[in-house]
mmCIF file of C-alpha atoms and ligand atoms in Angstrom:
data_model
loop_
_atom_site.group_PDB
_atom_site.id
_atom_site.type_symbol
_atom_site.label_atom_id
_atom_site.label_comp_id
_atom_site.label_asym_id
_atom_site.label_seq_id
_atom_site.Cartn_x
_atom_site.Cartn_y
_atom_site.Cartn_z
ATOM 1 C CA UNK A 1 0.000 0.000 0.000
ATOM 2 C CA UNK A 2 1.903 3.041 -1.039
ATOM 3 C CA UNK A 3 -0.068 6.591 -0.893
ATOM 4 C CA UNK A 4 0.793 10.413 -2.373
ATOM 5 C CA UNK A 5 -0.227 13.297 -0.628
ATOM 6 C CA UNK A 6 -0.298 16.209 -3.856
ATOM 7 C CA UNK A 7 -1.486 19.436 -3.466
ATOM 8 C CA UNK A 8 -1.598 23.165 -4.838
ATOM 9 C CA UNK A 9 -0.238 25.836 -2.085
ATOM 10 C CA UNK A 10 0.050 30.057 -2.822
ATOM 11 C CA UNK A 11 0.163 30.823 1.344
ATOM 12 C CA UNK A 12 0.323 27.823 3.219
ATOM 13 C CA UNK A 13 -2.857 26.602 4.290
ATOM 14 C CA UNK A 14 -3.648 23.661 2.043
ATOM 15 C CA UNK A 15 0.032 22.964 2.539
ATOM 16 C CA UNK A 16 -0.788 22.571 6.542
ATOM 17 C CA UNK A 17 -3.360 19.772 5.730
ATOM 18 C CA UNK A 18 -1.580 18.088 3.471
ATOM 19 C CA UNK A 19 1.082 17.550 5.854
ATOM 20 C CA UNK A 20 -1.327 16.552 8.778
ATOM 21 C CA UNK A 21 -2.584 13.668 6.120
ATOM 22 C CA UNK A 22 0.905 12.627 5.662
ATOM 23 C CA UNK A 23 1.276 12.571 9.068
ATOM 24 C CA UNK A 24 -1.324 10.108 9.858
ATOM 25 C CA UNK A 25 -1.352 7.987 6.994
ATOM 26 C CA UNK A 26 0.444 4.351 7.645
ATOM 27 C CA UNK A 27 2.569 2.363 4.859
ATOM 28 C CA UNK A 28 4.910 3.863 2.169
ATOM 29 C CA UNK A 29 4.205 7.771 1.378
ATOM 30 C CA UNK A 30 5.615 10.414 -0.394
ATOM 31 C CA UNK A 31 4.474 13.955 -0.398
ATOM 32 C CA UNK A 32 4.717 16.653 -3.217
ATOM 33 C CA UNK A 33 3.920 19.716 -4.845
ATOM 34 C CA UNK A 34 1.445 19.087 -7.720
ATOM 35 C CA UNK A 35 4.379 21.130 -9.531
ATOM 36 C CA UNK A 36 6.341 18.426 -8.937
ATOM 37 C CA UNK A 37 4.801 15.550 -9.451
ATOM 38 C CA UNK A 38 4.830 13.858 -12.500
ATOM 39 C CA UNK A 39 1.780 11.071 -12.391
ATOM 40 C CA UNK A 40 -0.012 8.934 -10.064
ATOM 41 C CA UNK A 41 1.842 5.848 -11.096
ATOM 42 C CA UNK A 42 3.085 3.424 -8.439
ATOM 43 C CA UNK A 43 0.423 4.370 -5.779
ATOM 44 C CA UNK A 44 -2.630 2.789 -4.242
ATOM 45 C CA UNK A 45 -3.874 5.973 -2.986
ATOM 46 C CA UNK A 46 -3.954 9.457 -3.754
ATOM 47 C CA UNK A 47 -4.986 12.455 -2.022
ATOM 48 C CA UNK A 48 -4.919 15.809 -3.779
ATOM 49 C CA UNK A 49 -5.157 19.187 -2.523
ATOM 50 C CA UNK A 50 -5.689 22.324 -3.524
ATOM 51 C CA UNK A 51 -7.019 26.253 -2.368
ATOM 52 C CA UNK A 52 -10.165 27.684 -4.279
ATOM 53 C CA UNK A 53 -8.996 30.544 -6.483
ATOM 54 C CA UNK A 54 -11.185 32.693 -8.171
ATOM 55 C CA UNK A 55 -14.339 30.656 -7.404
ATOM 56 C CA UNK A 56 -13.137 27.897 -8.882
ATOM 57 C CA UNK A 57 -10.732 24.294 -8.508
ATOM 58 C CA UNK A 58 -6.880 25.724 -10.139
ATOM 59 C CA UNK A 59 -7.212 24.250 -13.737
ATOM 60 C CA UNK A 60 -3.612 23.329 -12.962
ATOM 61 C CA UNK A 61 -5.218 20.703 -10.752
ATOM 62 C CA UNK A 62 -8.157 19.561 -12.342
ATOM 63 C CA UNK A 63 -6.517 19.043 -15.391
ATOM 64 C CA UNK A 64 -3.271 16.645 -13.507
ATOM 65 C CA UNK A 65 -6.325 14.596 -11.851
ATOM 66 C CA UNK A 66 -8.017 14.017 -14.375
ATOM 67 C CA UNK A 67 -4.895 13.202 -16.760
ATOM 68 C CA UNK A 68 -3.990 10.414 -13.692
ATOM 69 C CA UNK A 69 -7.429 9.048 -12.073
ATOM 70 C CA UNK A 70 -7.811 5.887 -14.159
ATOM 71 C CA UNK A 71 -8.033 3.102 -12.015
ATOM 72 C CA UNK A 72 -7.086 5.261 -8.804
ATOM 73 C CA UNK A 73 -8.600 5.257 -5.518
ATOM 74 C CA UNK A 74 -8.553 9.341 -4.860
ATOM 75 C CA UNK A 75 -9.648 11.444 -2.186
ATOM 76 C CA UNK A 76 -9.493 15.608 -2.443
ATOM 77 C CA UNK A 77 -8.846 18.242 -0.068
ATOM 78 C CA UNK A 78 -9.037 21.708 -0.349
ATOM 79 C CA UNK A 79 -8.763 25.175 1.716
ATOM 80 C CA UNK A 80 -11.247 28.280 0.970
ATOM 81 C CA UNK A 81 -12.152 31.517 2.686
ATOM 82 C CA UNK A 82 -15.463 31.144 3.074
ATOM 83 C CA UNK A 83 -16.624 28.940 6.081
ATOM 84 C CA UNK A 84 -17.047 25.113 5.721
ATOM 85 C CA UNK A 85 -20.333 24.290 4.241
ATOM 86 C CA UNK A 86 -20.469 27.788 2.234
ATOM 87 C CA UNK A 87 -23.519 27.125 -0.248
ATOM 88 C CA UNK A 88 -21.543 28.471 -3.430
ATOM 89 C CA UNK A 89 -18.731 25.622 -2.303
ATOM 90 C CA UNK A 90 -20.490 23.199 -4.654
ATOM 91 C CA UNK A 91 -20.910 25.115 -7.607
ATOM 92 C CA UNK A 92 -16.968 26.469 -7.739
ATOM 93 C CA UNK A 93 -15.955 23.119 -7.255
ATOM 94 C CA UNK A 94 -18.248 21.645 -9.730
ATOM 95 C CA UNK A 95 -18.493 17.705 -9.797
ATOM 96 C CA UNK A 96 -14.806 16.700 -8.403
ATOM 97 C CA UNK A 97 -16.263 13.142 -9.256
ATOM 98 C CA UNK A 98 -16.264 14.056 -12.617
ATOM 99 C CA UNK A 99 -12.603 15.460 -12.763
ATOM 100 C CA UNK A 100 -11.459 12.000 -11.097
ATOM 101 C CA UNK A 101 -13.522 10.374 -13.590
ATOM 102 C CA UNK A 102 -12.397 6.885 -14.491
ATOM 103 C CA UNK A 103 -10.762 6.674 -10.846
ATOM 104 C CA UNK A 104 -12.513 5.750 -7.581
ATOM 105 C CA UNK A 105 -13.105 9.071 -5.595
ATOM 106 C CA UNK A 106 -13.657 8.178 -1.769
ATOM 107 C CA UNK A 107 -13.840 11.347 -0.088
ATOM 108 C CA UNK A 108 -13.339 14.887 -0.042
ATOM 109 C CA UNK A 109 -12.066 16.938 3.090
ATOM 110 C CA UNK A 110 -12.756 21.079 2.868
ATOM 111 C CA UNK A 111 -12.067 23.647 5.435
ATOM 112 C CA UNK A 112 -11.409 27.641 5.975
ATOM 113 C CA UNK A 113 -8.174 28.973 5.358
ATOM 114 C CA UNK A 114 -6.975 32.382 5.910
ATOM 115 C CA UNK A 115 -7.467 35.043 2.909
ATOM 116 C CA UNK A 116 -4.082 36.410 1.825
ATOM 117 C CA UNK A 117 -4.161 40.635 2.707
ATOM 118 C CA UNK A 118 -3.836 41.444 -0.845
ATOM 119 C CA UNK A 119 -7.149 39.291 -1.697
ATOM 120 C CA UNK A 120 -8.663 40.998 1.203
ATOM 121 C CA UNK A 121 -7.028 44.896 0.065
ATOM 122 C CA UNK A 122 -8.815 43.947 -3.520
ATOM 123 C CA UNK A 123 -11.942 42.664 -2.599
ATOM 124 C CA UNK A 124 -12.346 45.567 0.007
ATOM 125 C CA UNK A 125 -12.344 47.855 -2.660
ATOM 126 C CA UNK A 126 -14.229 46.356 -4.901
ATOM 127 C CA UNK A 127 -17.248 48.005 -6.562
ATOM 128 C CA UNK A 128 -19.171 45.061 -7.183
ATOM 129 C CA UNK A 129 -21.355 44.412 -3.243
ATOM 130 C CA UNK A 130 -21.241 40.596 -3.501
ATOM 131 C CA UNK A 131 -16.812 40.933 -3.696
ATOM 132 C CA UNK A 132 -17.150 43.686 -0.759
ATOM 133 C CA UNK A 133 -18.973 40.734 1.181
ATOM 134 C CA UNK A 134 -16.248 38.906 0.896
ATOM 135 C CA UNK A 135 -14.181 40.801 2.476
ATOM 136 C CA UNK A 136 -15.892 40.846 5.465
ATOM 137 C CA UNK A 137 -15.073 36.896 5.823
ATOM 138 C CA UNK A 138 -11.858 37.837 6.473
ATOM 139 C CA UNK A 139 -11.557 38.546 9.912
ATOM 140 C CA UNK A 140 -13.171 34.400 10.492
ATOM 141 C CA UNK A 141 -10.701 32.928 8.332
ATOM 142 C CA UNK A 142 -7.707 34.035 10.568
ATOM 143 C CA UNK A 143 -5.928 31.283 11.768
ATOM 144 C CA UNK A 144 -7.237 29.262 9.646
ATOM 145 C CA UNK A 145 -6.537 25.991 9.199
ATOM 146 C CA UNK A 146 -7.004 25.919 13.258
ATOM 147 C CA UNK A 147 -5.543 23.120 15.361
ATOM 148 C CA UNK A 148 -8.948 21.593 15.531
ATOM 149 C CA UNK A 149 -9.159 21.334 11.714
ATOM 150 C CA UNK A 150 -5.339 20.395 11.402
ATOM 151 C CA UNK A 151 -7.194 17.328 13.486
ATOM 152 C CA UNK A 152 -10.347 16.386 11.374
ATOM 153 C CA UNK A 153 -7.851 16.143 8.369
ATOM 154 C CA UNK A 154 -6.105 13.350 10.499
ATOM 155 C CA UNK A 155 -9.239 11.803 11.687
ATOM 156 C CA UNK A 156 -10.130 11.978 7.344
ATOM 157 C CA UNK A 157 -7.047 10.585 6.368
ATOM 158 C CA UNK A 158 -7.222 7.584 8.452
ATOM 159 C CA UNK A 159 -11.063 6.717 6.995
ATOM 160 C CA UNK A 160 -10.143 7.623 3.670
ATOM 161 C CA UNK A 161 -7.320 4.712 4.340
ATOM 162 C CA UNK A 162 -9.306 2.145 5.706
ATOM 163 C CA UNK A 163 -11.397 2.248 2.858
ATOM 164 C CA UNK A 164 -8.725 1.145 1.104
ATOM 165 C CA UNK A 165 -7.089 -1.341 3.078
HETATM 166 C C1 FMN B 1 -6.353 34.870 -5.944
HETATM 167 C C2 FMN B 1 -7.193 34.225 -4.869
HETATM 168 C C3 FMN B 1 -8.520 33.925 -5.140
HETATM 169 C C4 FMN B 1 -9.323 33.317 -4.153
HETATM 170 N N1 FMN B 1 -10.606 33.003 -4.451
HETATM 171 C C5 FMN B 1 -11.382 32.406 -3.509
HETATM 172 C C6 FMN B 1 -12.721 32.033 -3.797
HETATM 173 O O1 FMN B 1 -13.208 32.178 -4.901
HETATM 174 N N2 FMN B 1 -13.454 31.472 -2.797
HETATM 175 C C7 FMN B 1 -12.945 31.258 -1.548
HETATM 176 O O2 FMN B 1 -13.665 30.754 -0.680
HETATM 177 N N3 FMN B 1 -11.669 31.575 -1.259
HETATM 178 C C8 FMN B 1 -10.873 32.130 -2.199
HETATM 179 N N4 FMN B 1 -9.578 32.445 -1.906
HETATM 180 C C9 FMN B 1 -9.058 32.125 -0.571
HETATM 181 C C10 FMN B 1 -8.229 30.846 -0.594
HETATM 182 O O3 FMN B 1 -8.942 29.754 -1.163
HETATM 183 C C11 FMN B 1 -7.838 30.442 0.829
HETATM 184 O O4 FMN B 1 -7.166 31.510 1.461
HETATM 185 C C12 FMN B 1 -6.966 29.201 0.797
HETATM 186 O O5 FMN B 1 -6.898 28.660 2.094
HETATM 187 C C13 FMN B 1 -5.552 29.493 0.306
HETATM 188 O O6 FMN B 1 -4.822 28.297 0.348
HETATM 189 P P1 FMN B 1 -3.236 28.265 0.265
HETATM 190 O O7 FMN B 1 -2.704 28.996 1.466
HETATM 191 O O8 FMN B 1 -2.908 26.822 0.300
HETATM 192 O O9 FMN B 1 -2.834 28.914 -1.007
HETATM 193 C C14 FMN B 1 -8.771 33.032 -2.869
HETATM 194 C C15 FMN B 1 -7.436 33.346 -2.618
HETATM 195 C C16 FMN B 1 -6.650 33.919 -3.601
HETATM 196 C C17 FMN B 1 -5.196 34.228 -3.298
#
């Protein structure tokens, strides 16, 4: 059983998770940038993670997965401003079942990560009301990912793996 823990990072936060799935996960591992990885080949299980940009999955991403899922068990993580459970979530994402498409997606983990200033500085002075709401999500998203999320990833990674084993 050998997994890959792959992910998309600008600040830090999806970066945190990934390494608190690597942490927990037992057997052979590696970890990497999604820059520099080349394929999926060799492992049993991969998890991939990346930060919402721009209300969508990085096409950087989508476009690796779905190059790679054939025949792959594959479980996604990602980081976003908004809380967890944000309704929009699902419609920036779009189906992540269809970007694994031809693999076998288990799970997907999501949770708050802090905005970068300059998002915030932009967004803040925004014309457009819905951007200028944004903003104001700022202030919840410090800190985040929190200790207690830096946990659920753990407690994620270790289902994700026993549906595997
Ligand atoms: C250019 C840019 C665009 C973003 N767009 C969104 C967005 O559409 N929705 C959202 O919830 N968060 C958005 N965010 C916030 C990031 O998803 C969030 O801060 C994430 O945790 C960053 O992860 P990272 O530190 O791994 O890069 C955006 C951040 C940046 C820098």
């Amino acid at each position: 059983m050998k997994t890959l823990v792959t992910y998309m990072t600008q600040t830090g936060n999806t970066q945190r998770i990934a390494e608190a799935i690597f942490d927990e996960i037992a057997g052979e591992k590696d970890i990497k940038e999604i820059k520099d990885a080349s394929n999926f080949e060799g492992y049993d299980l991969v998890f991939v993670g990346f930060p919402i940009l721009q209300f969508n999955v990085p096409a950087n991403v989508s476009k690796f997965v779905s190059e790679n899922a054939a025949g792959k068990n594959i479980a996604f993580f990602m980081t976003h401003g908004v809380p967890e459970g944000f309704e929009a979530i699902k419609s920036w994402t779009g189906s992540l079942e269809d970007v694994a498409a031809g693999g076998n997606l288990l799970g997907t983990f999501e949770c708050q990560g802090e905005i970068a200033q300059n998002v915030l500085d932009m967004l803040e002075k925004s014309d457009d009301p819905e951007m200028k709401a944004f903003a104001e999500l700022g202030p919840g998203a410090k800190g985040q990912p929190d200790e207690a999320h830096v946990q659920k990833a753990k407690e994620f990674a270790k289902e994700i793996q026993a549906k595997v084993q």
